[in-house]
Short mmCIF file of C-alpha atoms and ligand atoms in Angstrom, two decimals:
data_model
loop_
_atom_site.label_atom_id
_atom_site.label_comp_id
_atom_site.label_asym_id
_atom_site.label_seq_id
_atom_site.Cartn_x
_atom_site.Cartn_y
_atom_site.Cartn_z
CA MET A 1 23.28 -3.48 -8.30
CA THR A 2 22.64 -1.94 -5.06
CA VAL A 3 20.17 0.19 -3.99
CA LEU A 4 19.43 2.16 -0.73
CA GLY A 5 15.86 2.67 -0.12
CA ILE A 6 13.71 5.51 2.30
CA GLU A 7 10.56 5.46 3.41
CA THR A 8 8.73 8.46 5.48
CA SER A 9 5.53 9.12 3.45
CA CYS A 10 2.73 8.43 6.57
CA ASP A 11 3.51 7.11 9.88
CA GLU A 12 6.73 4.26 9.23
CA THR A 13 10.11 5.74 9.07
CA ALA A 14 11.78 2.98 6.90
CA ALA A 15 15.10 2.10 5.37
CA ALA A 16 16.58 -0.78 3.20
CA VAL A 17 18.90 -2.33 0.81
CA VAL A 18 18.09 -4.60 -1.94
CA THR A 19 20.13 -6.08 -4.75
CA GLY A 20 19.34 -5.97 -8.60
CA GLU A 21 18.58 -9.76 -8.26
CA GLY A 22 15.69 -8.87 -5.55
CA ARG A 23 17.87 -9.84 -2.18
CA ILE A 24 16.60 -8.33 0.55
CA LEU A 25 19.77 -7.38 2.41
CA ALA A 26 18.29 -4.93 4.98
CA ASN A 27 14.66 -4.09 5.52
CA LEU A 28 14.10 -1.47 8.84
CA ILE A 29 10.82 -0.08 10.00
CA LEU A 30 10.02 1.89 12.98
CA SER A 31 6.62 2.09 13.43
CA GLN A 32 5.39 5.24 15.07
CA LEU A 33 2.01 3.60 16.13
CA ASP A 34 2.40 4.70 19.98
CA GLU A 35 3.01 7.84 19.37
CA HIS A 36 -0.08 8.61 17.14
CA ARG A 37 -2.61 6.23 19.08
CA PRO A 38 -3.58 8.72 21.42
CA TYR A 39 -5.47 10.60 18.46
CA GLY A 40 -6.72 7.79 16.92
CA GLY A 41 -5.33 8.53 13.71
CA VAL A 42 -1.82 9.37 12.08
CA VAL A 43 -1.18 13.23 13.15
CA PRO A 44 1.25 14.87 10.47
CA GLU A 45 3.45 16.99 12.32
CA ILE A 46 4.14 14.37 14.87
CA ALA A 47 4.94 11.85 12.21
CA ALA A 48 7.26 14.36 10.20
CA ARG A 49 9.13 15.12 13.54
CA SER A 50 9.74 11.46 14.68
CA HIS A 51 11.07 10.72 11.02
CA LEU A 52 13.25 13.62 11.14
CA ASP A 53 14.38 12.06 14.74
CA HIS A 54 15.07 9.01 13.44
CA ILE A 55 15.97 8.16 10.06
CA ASP A 56 19.61 9.24 10.12
CA ARG A 57 20.06 5.97 12.28
CA LEU A 58 17.90 3.94 10.67
CA VAL A 59 19.77 4.48 7.25
CA GLY A 60 23.05 3.93 9.55
CA GLU A 61 21.51 0.78 10.79
CA ALA A 62 20.23 -0.46 7.46
CA MET A 63 23.44 0.13 5.95
CA GLU A 64 25.48 -1.61 8.68
CA GLN A 65 22.98 -4.59 8.60
CA ALA A 66 23.64 -4.76 4.60
CA GLY A 67 27.38 -5.24 5.27
CA LEU A 68 27.88 -1.85 2.90
CA ALA A 69 29.68 1.92 2.51
CA PHE A 70 27.67 4.29 0.56
CA ALA A 71 30.31 3.99 -1.92
CA ASP A 72 29.11 0.65 -2.40
CA LEU A 73 25.63 1.65 -3.54
CA ASP A 74 24.68 2.16 -7.16
CA GLY A 75 21.55 4.62 -6.22
CA VAL A 76 19.14 5.97 -3.52
CA ALA A 77 15.83 5.69 -3.75
CA VAL A 78 13.30 7.41 -1.86
CA THR A 79 9.38 8.31 -1.43
CA ALA A 80 8.64 11.16 -3.11
CA GLY A 81 5.28 11.30 -2.79
CA PRO A 82 2.23 10.68 -2.87
CA GLY A 83 1.96 11.07 0.99
CA LEU A 84 1.96 13.58 4.54
CA ILE A 85 4.23 16.17 2.99
CA GLY A 86 6.35 16.81 6.14
CA GLY A 87 7.17 12.97 5.98
CA VAL A 88 8.34 13.16 2.88
CA PHE A 89 10.18 16.25 2.95
CA VAL A 90 12.59 14.29 5.44
CA GLY A 91 12.83 11.45 3.41
CA VAL A 92 13.67 13.08 0.00
CA MET A 93 16.04 15.38 1.96
CA THR A 94 18.08 12.55 3.47
CA ALA A 95 18.00 10.55 0.18
CA LYS A 96 19.38 13.81 -2.04
CA ALA A 97 22.30 14.57 0.81
CA ILE A 98 23.19 11.21 0.68
CA ALA A 99 23.15 11.07 -3.08
CA LEU A 100 24.78 14.51 -3.58
CA ALA A 101 27.67 13.17 -1.14
CA TRP A 102 28.75 10.24 -2.58
CA GLU A 103 27.71 11.22 -6.17
CA LEU A 104 24.82 8.64 -6.47
CA PRO A 105 22.02 8.41 -9.21
CA PHE A 106 19.07 9.54 -7.34
CA LEU A 107 15.41 8.11 -7.34
CA ALA A 108 12.26 9.71 -6.76
CA VAL A 109 9.63 6.85 -6.55
CA ASN A 110 5.84 6.96 -6.64
CA HIS A 111 4.89 5.56 -3.30
CA LEU A 112 2.40 3.40 -5.05
CA GLU A 113 4.68 2.40 -8.13
CA GLY A 114 6.38 0.84 -5.09
CA HIS A 115 3.34 -1.11 -3.91
CA ALA A 116 3.18 -1.85 -7.38
CA LEU A 117 6.15 -3.34 -8.73
CA THR A 118 6.42 -5.26 -4.80
CA ALA A 119 5.21 -8.63 -6.50
CA ARG A 120 8.15 -8.59 -9.11
CA LEU A 121 10.16 -8.11 -5.81
CA GLY A 122 11.87 -11.85 -5.66
CA ALA A 123 9.33 -13.57 -7.96
CA ALA A 124 9.41 -13.72 -11.48
CA LEU A 125 6.42 -11.73 -12.61
CA ASP A 126 6.22 -10.47 -16.49
CA PHE A 127 4.38 -7.47 -17.40
CA PRO A 128 1.45 -6.81 -17.83
CA TYR A 129 -0.64 -7.65 -15.56
CA LEU A 130 -3.67 -7.22 -13.29
CA LEU A 131 -3.04 -5.34 -10.13
CA LEU A 132 -5.68 -4.14 -7.31
CA LEU A 133 -3.67 -1.34 -5.01
CA VAL A 134 -5.66 -1.51 -1.77
CA SER A 135 -3.97 0.62 0.95
CA GLY A 136 -4.89 3.16 3.46
CA GLY A 137 -5.39 6.00 0.84
CA HIS A 138 -6.32 4.03 -2.34
CA CYS A 139 -8.37 1.43 -3.70
CA GLN A 140 -7.89 1.27 -7.84
CA LEU A 141 -7.77 -2.10 -10.16
CA LEU A 142 -4.55 -0.96 -12.78
CA ALA A 143 -3.43 -2.68 -15.54
CA VAL A 144 0.53 -2.93 -15.35
CA GLU A 145 2.14 -2.92 -18.42
CA GLY A 146 5.66 -1.70 -17.39
CA VAL A 147 7.92 0.33 -14.99
CA GLY A 148 6.03 3.46 -14.88
CA ARG A 149 3.15 2.42 -17.18
CA TYR A 150 -0.06 2.01 -15.37
CA ARG A 151 -3.56 2.12 -17.01
CA HIS A 152 -6.64 2.62 -14.89
CA LEU A 153 -9.12 0.50 -15.33
CA GLY A 154 -11.40 1.22 -11.99
CA GLY A 155 -11.37 2.93 -8.59
CA THR A 156 -13.10 3.92 -5.46
CA ILE A 157 -15.26 7.32 -5.93
CA ASP A 158 -15.43 7.22 -2.17
CA ASP A 159 -13.32 5.92 0.68
CA ALA A 160 -10.09 3.74 0.16
CA VAL A 161 -10.69 0.22 1.80
CA GLY A 162 -8.02 0.24 4.14
CA GLU A 163 -9.86 3.97 5.12
CA ALA A 164 -13.03 1.80 5.29
CA PHE A 165 -11.48 -0.50 7.45
CA ASP A 166 -9.89 1.97 9.78
CA LYS A 167 -13.18 3.80 10.28
CA THR A 168 -14.97 0.14 10.92
CA ALA A 169 -12.46 -0.40 13.86
CA LYS A 170 -12.91 3.02 15.34
CA LEU A 171 -16.89 2.49 15.17
CA LEU A 172 -16.35 -0.90 16.91
CA GLY A 173 -13.86 0.51 19.04
CA LEU A 174 -11.10 -1.82 18.22
CA GLY A 175 -8.24 0.53 18.12
CA TYR A 176 -5.93 1.89 15.94
CA PRO A 177 -4.49 0.61 13.12
CA GLY A 178 -7.99 -0.60 11.94
CA GLY A 179 -7.00 -3.12 9.08
CA PRO A 180 -5.34 -5.92 11.39
CA ALA A 181 -7.36 -5.51 14.77
CA VAL A 182 -11.07 -6.25 12.26
CA GLU A 183 -9.27 -8.36 10.94
CA ARG A 184 -8.27 -10.50 14.11
CA ALA A 185 -11.52 -9.60 15.74
CA ALA A 186 -13.37 -10.89 12.48
CA THR A 187 -11.73 -14.38 13.05
CA GLU A 188 -14.24 -14.88 16.07
CA GLY A 189 -16.96 -14.00 14.47
CA ASP A 190 -20.37 -15.21 12.19
CA PRO A 191 -20.31 -13.25 9.36
CA GLU A 192 -23.60 -13.60 8.81
CA ALA A 193 -24.58 -12.39 12.16
CA PHE A 194 -25.66 -8.81 10.29
CA GLY A 195 -26.74 -8.10 6.71
CA LEU A 196 -24.58 -5.55 5.26
CA PRO A 197 -24.79 -4.23 1.41
CA ARG A 198 -22.45 -5.19 -1.12
CA PRO A 199 -21.70 -1.59 -2.83
CA MET A 200 -21.39 -1.32 -6.82
CA LEU A 201 -22.09 -5.30 -6.36
CA GLY A 202 -23.20 -5.79 -10.31
CA ARG A 203 -22.74 -2.75 -11.67
CA PRO A 204 -21.15 -1.86 -14.96
CA GLY A 205 -17.99 -0.82 -14.92
CA LEU A 206 -14.48 -1.48 -12.25
CA ASP A 207 -15.54 0.96 -9.95
CA PHE A 208 -15.86 0.67 -5.63
CA SER A 209 -17.79 2.54 -3.05
CA PHE A 210 -17.38 1.84 0.72
CA SER A 211 -18.82 4.71 2.25
CA GLY A 212 -22.39 3.42 2.27
CA LEU A 213 -20.73 0.21 3.88
CA LYS A 214 -19.30 2.32 6.56
CA THR A 215 -22.65 4.00 7.23
CA ALA A 216 -24.22 0.69 7.31
CA VAL A 217 -21.93 -0.81 9.81
CA ARG A 218 -22.60 2.56 11.98
CA HIS A 219 -25.97 1.47 11.64
CA ALA A 220 -25.91 -1.98 12.49
CA ALA A 221 -23.11 -0.91 15.75
CA GLN A 222 -25.76 1.76 17.21
CA GLY A 223 -28.57 -1.13 16.72
CA ALA A 224 -26.37 -4.15 18.44
CA GLY A 225 -25.04 -1.26 21.34
CA LEU A 226 -21.82 -1.39 20.03
CA LEU A 227 -21.08 2.06 19.20
CA ASP A 228 -18.27 3.75 21.24
CA ASN A 229 -19.23 1.48 24.20
CA PRO A 230 -16.23 -0.45 24.95
CA GLU A 231 -18.80 -2.32 27.42
CA GLY A 232 -20.63 -3.93 24.57
CA ASP A 233 -20.99 -7.49 23.70
CA PRO A 234 -17.77 -8.56 21.98
CA GLN A 235 -19.27 -11.33 20.32
CA ARG A 236 -21.69 -8.99 18.61
CA ARG A 237 -18.43 -6.97 17.77
CA ALA A 238 -16.85 -9.84 16.26
CA ASP A 239 -19.68 -10.66 14.17
CA LEU A 240 -20.18 -7.31 13.05
CA ALA A 241 -16.32 -6.89 12.24
CA ALA A 242 -16.39 -10.41 10.30
CA ALA A 243 -19.71 -9.14 8.21
CA PHE A 244 -17.91 -6.11 7.58
CA GLN A 245 -15.03 -8.16 6.01
CA ALA A 246 -17.21 -10.71 4.12
CA ALA A 247 -18.91 -7.83 2.59
CA VAL A 248 -15.34 -6.14 1.78
CA GLY A 249 -14.62 -9.68 0.20
CA ASP A 250 -17.49 -10.57 -1.76
CA VAL A 251 -17.11 -6.31 -3.34
CA LEU A 252 -13.37 -7.26 -4.25
CA ALA A 253 -14.26 -10.41 -5.49
CA GLU A 254 -16.66 -9.31 -8.00
CA ARG A 255 -14.68 -6.81 -9.43
CA CYS A 256 -11.40 -8.71 -9.58
CA THR A 257 -13.49 -11.00 -11.76
CA LYS A 258 -14.73 -8.93 -14.17
CA ALA A 259 -11.54 -7.06 -13.92
CA LEU A 260 -9.81 -10.42 -15.20
CA ALA A 261 -12.09 -10.76 -17.88
CA LEU A 262 -11.50 -7.92 -19.52
CA PHE A 263 -7.88 -7.29 -18.58
CA ALA A 264 -7.71 -10.92 -21.00
CA GLU A 265 -9.82 -9.60 -23.19
CA ARG A 266 -7.20 -6.35 -23.55
CA TYR A 267 -4.13 -8.49 -23.36
CA ALA A 268 -4.92 -11.62 -24.41
CA LYS A 269 -3.48 -13.06 -21.59
CA ALA A 270 -5.76 -14.63 -18.51
CA GLY A 271 -3.59 -12.86 -15.75
CA PRO A 272 -2.05 -13.34 -13.20
CA LEU A 273 -3.87 -11.18 -10.65
CA VAL A 274 -1.93 -9.16 -8.19
CA VAL A 275 -2.79 -7.60 -5.31
CA ALA A 276 -0.65 -5.07 -3.24
CA GLY A 277 -1.38 -2.57 -0.32
CA GLY A 278 -1.83 -2.65 3.28
CA VAL A 279 -5.28 -3.98 3.15
CA ALA A 280 -3.06 -6.98 0.73
CA ALA A 281 -1.76 -8.41 4.03
CA ASN A 282 -5.36 -9.85 5.38
CA ARG A 283 -5.67 -13.47 5.06
CA HIS A 284 -9.59 -13.50 4.25
CA LEU A 285 -9.37 -11.36 1.43
CA ARG A 286 -6.38 -13.51 0.17
CA ALA A 287 -8.21 -16.14 0.27
CA ARG A 288 -10.92 -14.76 -1.30
CA LEU A 289 -8.84 -13.16 -4.05
CA ASP A 290 -7.19 -16.50 -4.40
CA ALA A 291 -10.24 -18.17 -5.42
CA VAL A 292 -11.23 -15.81 -8.24
CA ALA A 293 -7.73 -16.20 -9.80
CA ALA A 294 -8.13 -19.57 -10.00
CA SER A 295 -11.41 -19.75 -11.52
CA ALA A 296 -10.16 -17.54 -14.17
CA GLY A 297 -7.60 -20.25 -14.65
CA THR A 298 -4.72 -18.38 -13.49
CA ARG A 299 -2.80 -17.38 -10.36
CA LEU A 300 -3.18 -14.58 -6.97
CA LEU A 301 0.35 -13.20 -6.75
CA ALA A 302 0.24 -11.43 -2.98
CA PRO A 303 3.73 -10.19 -1.37
CA PRO A 304 4.26 -11.47 2.21
CA PRO A 305 2.17 -9.24 4.50
CA ALA A 306 5.21 -7.77 5.58
CA LEU A 307 5.91 -5.93 2.04
CA CYS A 308 2.41 -5.06 1.81
CA THR A 309 1.96 -2.70 4.49
CA ASP A 310 4.41 0.26 4.37
CA ASN A 311 7.96 -0.80 4.00
CA ALA A 312 11.37 0.54 2.29
CA ALA A 313 12.16 -2.75 0.89
CA MET A 314 9.56 -1.79 -1.75
CA ILE A 315 10.99 1.47 -2.47
CA ALA A 316 14.27 0.19 -2.78
CA TRP A 317 12.85 -2.43 -5.43
CA ALA A 318 11.15 0.23 -7.54
CA GLY A 319 14.20 2.27 -7.34
CA VAL A 320 16.21 -0.70 -9.00
CA GLU A 321 13.63 -1.26 -11.25
CA ARG A 322 13.96 2.12 -12.77
CA LEU A 323 17.60 2.33 -12.41
CA ARG A 324 17.88 -0.20 -14.63
CA LEU A 325 16.01 1.41 -17.45
CA GLY A 326 18.32 4.48 -16.60
CA LEU A 327 14.71 6.36 -15.19
CA THR A 328 17.00 8.34 -12.49
CA ASP A 329 16.11 11.88 -11.12
CA PRO A 330 17.80 15.30 -10.56
CA LEU A 331 18.11 16.24 -7.09
CA ASP A 332 15.98 19.16 -7.53
CA PHE A 333 13.05 17.19 -7.89
CA ALA A 334 9.94 18.60 -5.82
CA ALA A 335 8.06 16.35 -3.10
CA ARG A 336 4.62 15.87 -4.20
CA PRO A 337 1.95 15.70 -1.42
CA ARG A 338 -0.67 14.07 -4.80
CA TRP A 339 0.84 12.15 -7.70
CA PRO A 340 -1.34 9.80 -9.35
CA LEU A 341 0.45 7.21 -10.58
CA GLU A 342 -1.05 7.78 -14.47
CA ASP A 343 1.43 10.96 -14.16
CA LEU A 344 4.09 8.20 -14.31
CA ALA A 345 3.22 7.11 -17.62
CA ALA A 346 3.92 10.98 -19.01
CA ARG A 347 7.01 11.36 -17.04
CA ALA A 348 8.86 8.18 -18.85
CA ALA A 349 7.94 9.32 -21.99
CA ALA A 350 9.91 12.53 -21.17
CA SER A 351 12.79 11.13 -19.78
CA PRO A 352 15.79 11.85 -21.15
CA GLY A 353 17.39 8.56 -19.82
O1 KG4 B 1 0.05 0.79 2.35
P1 KG4 B 1 -0.19 0.81 3.69
O2 KG4 B 1 0.39 0.23 5.10
O3 KG4 B 1 -0.19 2.53 3.79
C1 KG4 B 1 -0.69 3.32 2.78
O4 KG4 B 1 -0.04 3.40 1.64
O5 KG4 B 1 -1.91 4.03 2.86
O6 KG4 B 1 -1.93 0.92 4.04
C2 KG4 B 1 -2.60 1.18 5.53
C3 KG4 B 1 -3.66 0.46 5.36
C4 KG4 B 1 -4.57 1.04 6.34
O7 KG4 B 1 -5.66 1.37 6.14
C5 KG4 B 1 -4.80 -0.58 7.35
O8 KG4 B 1 -5.52 -0.44 8.24
C6 KG4 B 1 -4.57 -1.37 6.34
O9 KG4 B 1 -3.85 -0.96 5.38
N1 KG4 B 1 -4.55 -2.75 6.84
C7 KG4 B 1 -5.05 -3.79 6.69
C8 KG4 B 1 -4.20 -4.87 7.29
N2 KG4 B 1 -3.24 -4.16 7.40
C9 KG4 B 1 -3.28 -3.18 6.98
N3 KG4 B 1 -6.34 -3.84 5.97
C10 KG4 B 1 -6.86 -5.00 6.45
N4 KG4 B 1 -6.42 -6.44 7.34
C11 KG4 B 1 -4.80 -6.21 7.48
N5 KG4 B 1 -4.71 -6.97 7.82
ZN1 ZN B 2 1.58 2.17 1.30
#
C-alpha cells in the first residue's frame, strides 16, 4: 500500500509518500518562515497564496523522489482541518483533483489525528496508549483507543503550550518561530534565576493553563529590562527562557504522571506515554517526560523531531491507517477550520466502510 499525503493547514507546504509498512519514500516540506517573519506570525492570506504557488510542484517532486506515478498510488490523503481555512482549501482541492483524475480513494485527514498516529509510523505501538498532544494550537491529554477513537482526558483551559513558547519568544525578542528559539536560548540559561509559577500544579483533574505563566514571564521580562529591548542582557534573557521552559516541564511532568496513573487504572496497562506535536520536538521536555514514563514503569515514545513538527508524512500515514480500515471519504467532503478529535469517533461509527 502506498499513500500520497498533503499538508497545507498552517505555514508549511508539504507532500510525502508513505507505504503501508511505514517506509517514508519522500517527505518534502517547504517552510514559509521567511514570508511571515516580517509580521512576527503567520498571515493566513499570505500562507494560502504561497501554498497555491508551490503545492503542484512539491507534489510532483515527492512523486518523483518516491519513484512512483500517480497510477501506482493506493490513496491520496490530505489535511482537511483543523487549520487556516484558505490553506486547507488549497491542499484539499489538490488532493481531490488527483483522486478524481486517477480514480483513487480520497482520505480527509484530521491534522490532529496525523500527529496522534505518527508514533506508529515506523515503530511498533499497539492501541491503546496515552497521548500528550502539544502543538501551536493544542494541548491535550488523550487516550488513543484506535484509529478515529480518541478519549479526551484533559486539556488547556486557555493557551496551548506552543502558543506560550511563541509568546515568550516574542516578549524576549527571540524571534519567530518561538519554540526552537526559546529552546536554543534556554541551553545557555539558569532555570533557577527567575521564580515562575507552575499553573495547575497539584490541582485535581488533568487540565492545563498557561496564560498565567505567560503573564509572569512578561512581568519578569519587564523587571529585568528585557521587554521589547533587543539591547537587554543576553544572559538574563537566556535565564528567563530556561526558567519558562523548566516551568512548562514541571507542569507537563506532573500532569502526565497523573494521567499515566489514570490510564493504568482505566485500561489495565502501564502505558506507554506518547508525545506528539511541534512542542514534542523540545529536547528538555522530552527528557522530562522520559523520566516520568520510566518512573511509572513504562516508556516514552516520541517521534523523531522532524516528524513532531508539521509534515506530510504524518498525514500520509494517517491515510494508510484509515485506508486499511476502509475509512475513505467522498469527494464532496468539506474542509473544516475547526474539527475536534473527539468528533472522529462519531464519524467512524457512521462510516459505511
Ligand atoms: O505541530 P506544529 O508544527 O503546528 C501546529 O499544528 O500547531 O507545532 C508548532 C508549535 C509552535 O508553537 C512552535 O513554537 C512549537 O510547536 N515548537 C516548539 C519546538 N519546535 C516547535 N516548542 C518548543 N520547543 C521546540 N523545539
Ligand atoms: Zn501540527
